[in-house]
Tab-separated table of C-alpha atoms and ligand atoms in Angstrom:
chain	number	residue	atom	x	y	z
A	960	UNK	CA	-26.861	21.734	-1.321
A	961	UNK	CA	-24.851	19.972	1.398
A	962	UNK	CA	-27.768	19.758	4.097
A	963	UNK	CA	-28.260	16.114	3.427
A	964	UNK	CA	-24.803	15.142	4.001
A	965	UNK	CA	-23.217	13.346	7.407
A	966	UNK	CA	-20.643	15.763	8.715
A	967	UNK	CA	-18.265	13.563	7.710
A	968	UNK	CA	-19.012	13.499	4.354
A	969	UNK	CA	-19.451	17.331	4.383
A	970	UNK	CA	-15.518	16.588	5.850
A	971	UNK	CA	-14.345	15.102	3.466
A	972	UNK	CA	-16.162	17.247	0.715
A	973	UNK	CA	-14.104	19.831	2.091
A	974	UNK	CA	-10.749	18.741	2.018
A	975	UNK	CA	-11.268	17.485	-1.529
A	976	UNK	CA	-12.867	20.979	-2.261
A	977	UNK	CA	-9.667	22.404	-1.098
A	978	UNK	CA	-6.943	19.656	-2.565
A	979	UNK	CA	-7.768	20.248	-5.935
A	980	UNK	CA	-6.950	24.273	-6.092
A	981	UNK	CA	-3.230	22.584	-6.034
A	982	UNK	CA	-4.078	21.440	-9.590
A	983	UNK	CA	-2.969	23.372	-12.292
A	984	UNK	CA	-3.673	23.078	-16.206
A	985	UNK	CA	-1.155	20.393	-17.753
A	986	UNK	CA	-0.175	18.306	-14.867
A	987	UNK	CA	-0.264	14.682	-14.606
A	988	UNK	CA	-2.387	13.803	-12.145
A	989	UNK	CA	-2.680	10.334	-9.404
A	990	UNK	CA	-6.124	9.691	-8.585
A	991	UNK	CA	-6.529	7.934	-5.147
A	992	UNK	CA	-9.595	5.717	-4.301
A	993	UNK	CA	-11.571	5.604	-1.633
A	994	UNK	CA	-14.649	7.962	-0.532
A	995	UNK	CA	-12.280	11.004	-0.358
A	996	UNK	CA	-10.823	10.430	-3.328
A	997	UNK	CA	-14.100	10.151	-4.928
A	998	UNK	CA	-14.909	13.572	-3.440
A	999	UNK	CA	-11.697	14.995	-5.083
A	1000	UNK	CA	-12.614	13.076	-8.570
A	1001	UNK	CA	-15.574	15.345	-8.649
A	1002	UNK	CA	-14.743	18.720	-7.748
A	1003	UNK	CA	-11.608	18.099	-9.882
A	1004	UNK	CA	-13.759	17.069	-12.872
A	1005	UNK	CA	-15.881	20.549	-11.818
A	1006	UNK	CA	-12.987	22.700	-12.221
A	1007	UNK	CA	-11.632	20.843	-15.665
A	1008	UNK	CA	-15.415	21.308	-16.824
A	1009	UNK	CA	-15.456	25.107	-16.003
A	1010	UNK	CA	-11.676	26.040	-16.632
A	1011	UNK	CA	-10.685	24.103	-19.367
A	1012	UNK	CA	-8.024	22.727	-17.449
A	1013	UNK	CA	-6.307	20.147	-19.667
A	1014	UNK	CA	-4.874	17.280	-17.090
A	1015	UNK	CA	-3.923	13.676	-17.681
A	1016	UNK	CA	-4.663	11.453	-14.930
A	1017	UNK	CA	-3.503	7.872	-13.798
A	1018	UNK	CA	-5.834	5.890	-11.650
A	1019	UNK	CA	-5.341	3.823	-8.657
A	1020	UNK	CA	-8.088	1.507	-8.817
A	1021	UNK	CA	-10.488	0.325	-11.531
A	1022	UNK	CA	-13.620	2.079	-9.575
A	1023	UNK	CA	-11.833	5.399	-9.489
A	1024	UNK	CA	-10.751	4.851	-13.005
A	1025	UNK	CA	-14.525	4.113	-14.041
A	1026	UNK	CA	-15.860	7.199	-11.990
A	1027	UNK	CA	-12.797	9.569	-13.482
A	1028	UNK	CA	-13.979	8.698	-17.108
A	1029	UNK	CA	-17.751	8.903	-16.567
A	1030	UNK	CA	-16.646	12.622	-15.340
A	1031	UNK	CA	-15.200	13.269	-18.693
A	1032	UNK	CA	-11.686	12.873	-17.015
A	1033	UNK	CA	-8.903	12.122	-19.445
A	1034	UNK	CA	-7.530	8.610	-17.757
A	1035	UNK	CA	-4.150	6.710	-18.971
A	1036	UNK	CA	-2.391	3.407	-18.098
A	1037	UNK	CA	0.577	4.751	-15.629
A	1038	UNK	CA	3.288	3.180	-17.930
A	1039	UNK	CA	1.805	6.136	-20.620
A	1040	UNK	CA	3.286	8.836	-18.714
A	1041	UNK	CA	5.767	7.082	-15.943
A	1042	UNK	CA	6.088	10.230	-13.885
A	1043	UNK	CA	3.601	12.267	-12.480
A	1044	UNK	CA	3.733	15.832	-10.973
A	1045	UNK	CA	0.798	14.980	-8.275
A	1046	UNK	CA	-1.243	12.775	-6.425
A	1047	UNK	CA	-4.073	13.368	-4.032
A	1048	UNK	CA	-5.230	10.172	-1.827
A	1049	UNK	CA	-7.030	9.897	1.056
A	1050	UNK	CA	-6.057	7.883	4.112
A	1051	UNK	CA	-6.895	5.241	6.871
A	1052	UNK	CA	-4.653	7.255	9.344
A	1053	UNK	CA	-1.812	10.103	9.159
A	1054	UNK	CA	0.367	11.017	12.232
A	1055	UNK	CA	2.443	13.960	12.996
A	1056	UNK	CA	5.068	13.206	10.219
A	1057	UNK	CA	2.764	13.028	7.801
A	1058	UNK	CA	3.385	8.890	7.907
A	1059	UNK	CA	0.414	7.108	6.882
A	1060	UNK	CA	-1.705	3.727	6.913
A	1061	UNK	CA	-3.716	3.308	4.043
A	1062	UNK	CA	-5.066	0.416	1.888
A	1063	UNK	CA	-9.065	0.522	3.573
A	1064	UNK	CA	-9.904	0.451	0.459
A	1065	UNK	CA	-7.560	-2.553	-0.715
A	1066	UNK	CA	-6.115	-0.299	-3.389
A	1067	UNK	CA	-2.845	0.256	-1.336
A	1068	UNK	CA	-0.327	-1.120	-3.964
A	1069	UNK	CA	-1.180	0.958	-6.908
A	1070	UNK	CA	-1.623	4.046	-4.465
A	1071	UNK	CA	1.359	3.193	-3.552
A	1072	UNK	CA	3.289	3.086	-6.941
A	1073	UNK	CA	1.414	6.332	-8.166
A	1074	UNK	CA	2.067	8.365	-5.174
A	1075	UNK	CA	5.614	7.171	-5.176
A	1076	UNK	CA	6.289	8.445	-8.719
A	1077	UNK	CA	4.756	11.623	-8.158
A	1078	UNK	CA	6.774	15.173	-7.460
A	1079	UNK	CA	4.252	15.367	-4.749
A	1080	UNK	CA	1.158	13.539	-2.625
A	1081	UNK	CA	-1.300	15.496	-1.535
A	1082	UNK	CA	-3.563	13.646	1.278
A	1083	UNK	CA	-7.011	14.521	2.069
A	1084	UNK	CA	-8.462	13.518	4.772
A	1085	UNK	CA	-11.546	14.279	7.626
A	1086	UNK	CA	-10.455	15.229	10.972
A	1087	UNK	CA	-10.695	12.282	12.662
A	1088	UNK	CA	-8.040	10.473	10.672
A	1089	UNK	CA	-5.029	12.035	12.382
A	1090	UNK	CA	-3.319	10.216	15.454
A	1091	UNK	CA	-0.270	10.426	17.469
A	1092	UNK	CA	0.380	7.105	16.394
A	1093	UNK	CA	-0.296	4.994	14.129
A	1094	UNK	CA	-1.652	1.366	14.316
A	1095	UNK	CA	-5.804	1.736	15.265
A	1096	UNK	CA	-6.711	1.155	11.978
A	1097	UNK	CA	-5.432	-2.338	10.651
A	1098	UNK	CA	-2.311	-2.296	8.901
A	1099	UNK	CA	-3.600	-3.744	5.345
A	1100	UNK	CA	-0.777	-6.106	3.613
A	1101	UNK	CA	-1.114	-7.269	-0.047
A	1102	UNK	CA	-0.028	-11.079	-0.534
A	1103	UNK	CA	-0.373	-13.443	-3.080
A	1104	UNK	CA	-2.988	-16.091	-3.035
A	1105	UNK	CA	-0.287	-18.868	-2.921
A	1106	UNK	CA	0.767	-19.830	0.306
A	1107	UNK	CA	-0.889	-16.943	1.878
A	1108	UNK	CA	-1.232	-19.105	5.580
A	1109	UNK	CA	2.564	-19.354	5.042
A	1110	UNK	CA	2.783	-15.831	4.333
A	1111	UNK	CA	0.488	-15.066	7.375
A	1112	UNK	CA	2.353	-17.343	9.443
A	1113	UNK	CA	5.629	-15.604	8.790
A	1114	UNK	CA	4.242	-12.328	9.237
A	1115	UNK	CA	3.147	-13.551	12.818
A	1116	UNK	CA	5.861	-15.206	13.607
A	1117	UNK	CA	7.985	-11.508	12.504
A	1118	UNK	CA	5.684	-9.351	14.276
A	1119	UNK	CA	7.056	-10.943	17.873
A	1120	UNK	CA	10.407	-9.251	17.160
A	1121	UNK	CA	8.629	-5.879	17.047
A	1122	UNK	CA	7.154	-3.024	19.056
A	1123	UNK	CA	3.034	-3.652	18.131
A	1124	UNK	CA	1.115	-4.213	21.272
A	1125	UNK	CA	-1.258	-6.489	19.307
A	1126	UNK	CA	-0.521	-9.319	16.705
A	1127	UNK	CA	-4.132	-10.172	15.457
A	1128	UNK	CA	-3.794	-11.063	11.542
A	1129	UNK	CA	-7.054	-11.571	9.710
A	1130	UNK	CA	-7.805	-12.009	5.667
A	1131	UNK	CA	-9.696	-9.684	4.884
A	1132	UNK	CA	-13.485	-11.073	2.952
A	1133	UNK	CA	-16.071	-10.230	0.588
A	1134	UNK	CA	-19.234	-12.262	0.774
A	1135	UNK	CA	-17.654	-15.043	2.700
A	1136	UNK	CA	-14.631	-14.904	-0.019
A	1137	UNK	CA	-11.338	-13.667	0.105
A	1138	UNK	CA	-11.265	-10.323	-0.840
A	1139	UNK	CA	-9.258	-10.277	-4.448
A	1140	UNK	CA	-7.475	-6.834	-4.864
A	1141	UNK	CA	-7.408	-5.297	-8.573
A	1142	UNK	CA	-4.089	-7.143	-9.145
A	1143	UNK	CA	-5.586	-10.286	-8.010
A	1144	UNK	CA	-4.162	-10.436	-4.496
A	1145	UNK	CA	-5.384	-10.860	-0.818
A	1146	UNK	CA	-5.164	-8.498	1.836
A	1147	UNK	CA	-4.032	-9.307	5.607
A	1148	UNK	CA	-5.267	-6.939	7.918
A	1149	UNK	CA	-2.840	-6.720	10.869
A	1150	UNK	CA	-4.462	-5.498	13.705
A	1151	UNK	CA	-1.495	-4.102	15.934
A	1152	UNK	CA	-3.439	-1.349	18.313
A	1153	UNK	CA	-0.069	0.451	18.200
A	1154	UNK	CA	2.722	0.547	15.798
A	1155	UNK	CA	6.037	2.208	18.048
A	1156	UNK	CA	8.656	2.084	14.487
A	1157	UNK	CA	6.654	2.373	11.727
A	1158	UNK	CA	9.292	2.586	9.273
A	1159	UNK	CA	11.246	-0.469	10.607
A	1160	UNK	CA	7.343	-2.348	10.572
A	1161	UNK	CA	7.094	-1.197	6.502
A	1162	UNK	CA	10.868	-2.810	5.807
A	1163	UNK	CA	10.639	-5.859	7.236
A	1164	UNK	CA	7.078	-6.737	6.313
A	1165	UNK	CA	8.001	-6.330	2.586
A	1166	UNK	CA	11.161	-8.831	3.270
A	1167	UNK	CA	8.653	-11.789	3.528
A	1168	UNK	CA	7.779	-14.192	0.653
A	1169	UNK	CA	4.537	-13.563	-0.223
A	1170	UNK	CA	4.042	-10.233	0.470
A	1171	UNK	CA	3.819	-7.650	-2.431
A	1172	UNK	CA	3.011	-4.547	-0.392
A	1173	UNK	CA	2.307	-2.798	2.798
A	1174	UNK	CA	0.115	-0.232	3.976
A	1175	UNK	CA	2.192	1.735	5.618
A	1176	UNK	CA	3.348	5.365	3.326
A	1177	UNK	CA	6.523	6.351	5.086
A	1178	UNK	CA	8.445	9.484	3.934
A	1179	UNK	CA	5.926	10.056	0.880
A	1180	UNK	CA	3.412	12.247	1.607
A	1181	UNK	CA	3.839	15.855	1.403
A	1182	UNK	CA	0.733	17.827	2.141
A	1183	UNK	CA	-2.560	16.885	4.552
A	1184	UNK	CA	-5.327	18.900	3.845
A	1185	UNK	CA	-7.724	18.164	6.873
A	1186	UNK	CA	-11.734	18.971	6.749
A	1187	UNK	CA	-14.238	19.546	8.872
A	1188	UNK	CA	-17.495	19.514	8.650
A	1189	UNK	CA	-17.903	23.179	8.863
A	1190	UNK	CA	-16.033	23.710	5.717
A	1191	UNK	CA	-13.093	24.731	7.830
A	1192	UNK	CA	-9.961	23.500	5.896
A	1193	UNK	CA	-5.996	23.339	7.171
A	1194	UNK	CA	-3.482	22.594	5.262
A	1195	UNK	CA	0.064	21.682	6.680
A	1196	UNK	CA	2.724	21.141	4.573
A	1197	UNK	CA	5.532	18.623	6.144
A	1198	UNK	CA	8.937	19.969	3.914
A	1199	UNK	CA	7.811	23.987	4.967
A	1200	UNK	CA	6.589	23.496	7.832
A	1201	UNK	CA	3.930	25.810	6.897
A	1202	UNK	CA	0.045	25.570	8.126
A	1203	UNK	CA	-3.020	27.166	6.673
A	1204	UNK	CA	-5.980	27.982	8.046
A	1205	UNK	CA	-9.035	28.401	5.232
A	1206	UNK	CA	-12.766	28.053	4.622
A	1207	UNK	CA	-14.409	25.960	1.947
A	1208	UNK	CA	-17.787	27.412	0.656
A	1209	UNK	CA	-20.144	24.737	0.877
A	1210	UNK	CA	-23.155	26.506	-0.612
A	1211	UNK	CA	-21.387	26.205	-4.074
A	1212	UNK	CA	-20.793	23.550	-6.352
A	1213	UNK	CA	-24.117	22.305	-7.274
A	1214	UNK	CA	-22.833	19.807	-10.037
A	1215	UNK	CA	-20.355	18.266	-8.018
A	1216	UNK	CA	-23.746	16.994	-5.996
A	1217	UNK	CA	-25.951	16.478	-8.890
A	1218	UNK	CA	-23.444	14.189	-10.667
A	1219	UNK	CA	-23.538	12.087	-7.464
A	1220	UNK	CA	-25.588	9.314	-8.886
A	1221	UNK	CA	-24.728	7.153	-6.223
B	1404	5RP	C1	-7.964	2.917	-0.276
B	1404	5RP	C2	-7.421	3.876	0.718
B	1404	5RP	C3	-8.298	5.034	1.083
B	1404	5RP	O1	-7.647	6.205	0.740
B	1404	5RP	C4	-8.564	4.994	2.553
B	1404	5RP	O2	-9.144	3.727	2.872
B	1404	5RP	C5	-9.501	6.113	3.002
B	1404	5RP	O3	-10.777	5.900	2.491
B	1404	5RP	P1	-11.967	6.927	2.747
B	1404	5RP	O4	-11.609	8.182	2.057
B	1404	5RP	O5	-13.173	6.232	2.123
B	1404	5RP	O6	-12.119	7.096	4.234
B	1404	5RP	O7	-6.324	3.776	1.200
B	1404	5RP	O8	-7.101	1.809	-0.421
């Protein structure tokens, strides 16, 4: 049933295949966005559909939200419940820490927000998204529209007071238009090759007028599940320190791929 997918996507079906045996009936639930995340949105629907799970989830973008519900996912506004006992998001990048850059996907703020409020943040990623360090994938920044040459000014003019080996900012488009973020924002990509103090980068970014938000998910994520596209599967957990080795079966899960529509 997975023959015709890339071995990425086969990847990332795996992790997501994996993430979602951390869900258990009556949790409240982040939904992340992104390719991954729409993996996870499936085989999580799968397992409410065959278990009966009952879960509440909270979306992090308005295509996740739409795909969640057309799954027969039970979706709420993330002031109904406030708290939630887990998230699982993909990512741009991870490192050894379990730091991460996300926000490919211009959803970074509410990911951000949701995986913040949740007991715990699950990432699920292919292998190819871990790195030693982080900064190859452009560091996505939210910003208001107003001012937002100011706002990219300032960020350049910061970033020479800090350990990035490149200082490339570009707004990110769609169609020739600035890309306009769920909350009505635009996103900066900083392209910094390297990023030597992440955490410092995350504070002092999010000191500047304009900006709402950063990419950069330091201290929050708890779990990586990394896939391959073998349906190998490891999962490390940063607070125990513990790493498992497992095997997805890809054969199964035949509605997962039929409610693909896409
Ligand atoms: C969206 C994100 C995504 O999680 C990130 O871009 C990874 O996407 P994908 O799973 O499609 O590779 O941060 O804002």
């Amino acid at each position: 049933m997975t023959a015709e997918l890339s071995p990425i996507d086969k990847a990332k079906y795996a992790a997501a295949r994996r993430s979602v045996d951390f869900v258990e009936s009556g949790m409240k639930l982040g939904l992340g966005t992104g390719s991954t995340a729409a993996w996870m949105v499936r085989c999580l629907a799968e397992r409410v559909k065959a278990e009966g799970l009952k879960v509440t989830c909270v979306a992090t973008s308005k295509r996740t939200a739409t795909l969640a519900r057309d799954l027969g996912l039970s979706v709420v506004g993330m002031d109904d419940v406030k708290w939630l006992d887990l998230t699982i998001d993909g990512t741009d990048e991870f490192d050894p820490n379990l730091n991460l850059i996300k926000g490919g996907g211009a959803a970074l703020l509410q990911e951000k927000i949701v995986a913040t409020a949740s007991d715990r943040m699950i990432v699920i990623a292919d292998a190819a998204k871990e790195v030693a360090q982080l900064g190859a994938f452009p560091l996505p920044v939210e910003v208001i529209p107003f001012g937002w040459q100011t706002t990219k000014a300032l960020i350049e003019e910061t970033l020479y007071s800090l350990d990035v080996l490149n200082r490339e900012v570009t707004l990110r488009l769609n169609r020739k238009r600035p890309l306009k973020t769920d909350e009505g924002h635009y996103i900066l990509d900083l392209n910094l090759k390297r990023i030597g103090n992440p955490r410092q980068l995350a504070l002092v970014l999010n000191q500047i007028p304009g900006v709402v938000e950063n990419g950069l998910f330091i201290d929050i994520c708890d779990v990586v599940v990394i896939g391959n596209g073998d349906g190998r599967v490891t999962v490390r957990d940063i607070n125990s320190g513990r790493v498992e080795d497992a095997a997805v079966d890809m054969t199964l899960d035949a509605n997962v791929f039929t409610d693909l529509g896409d």
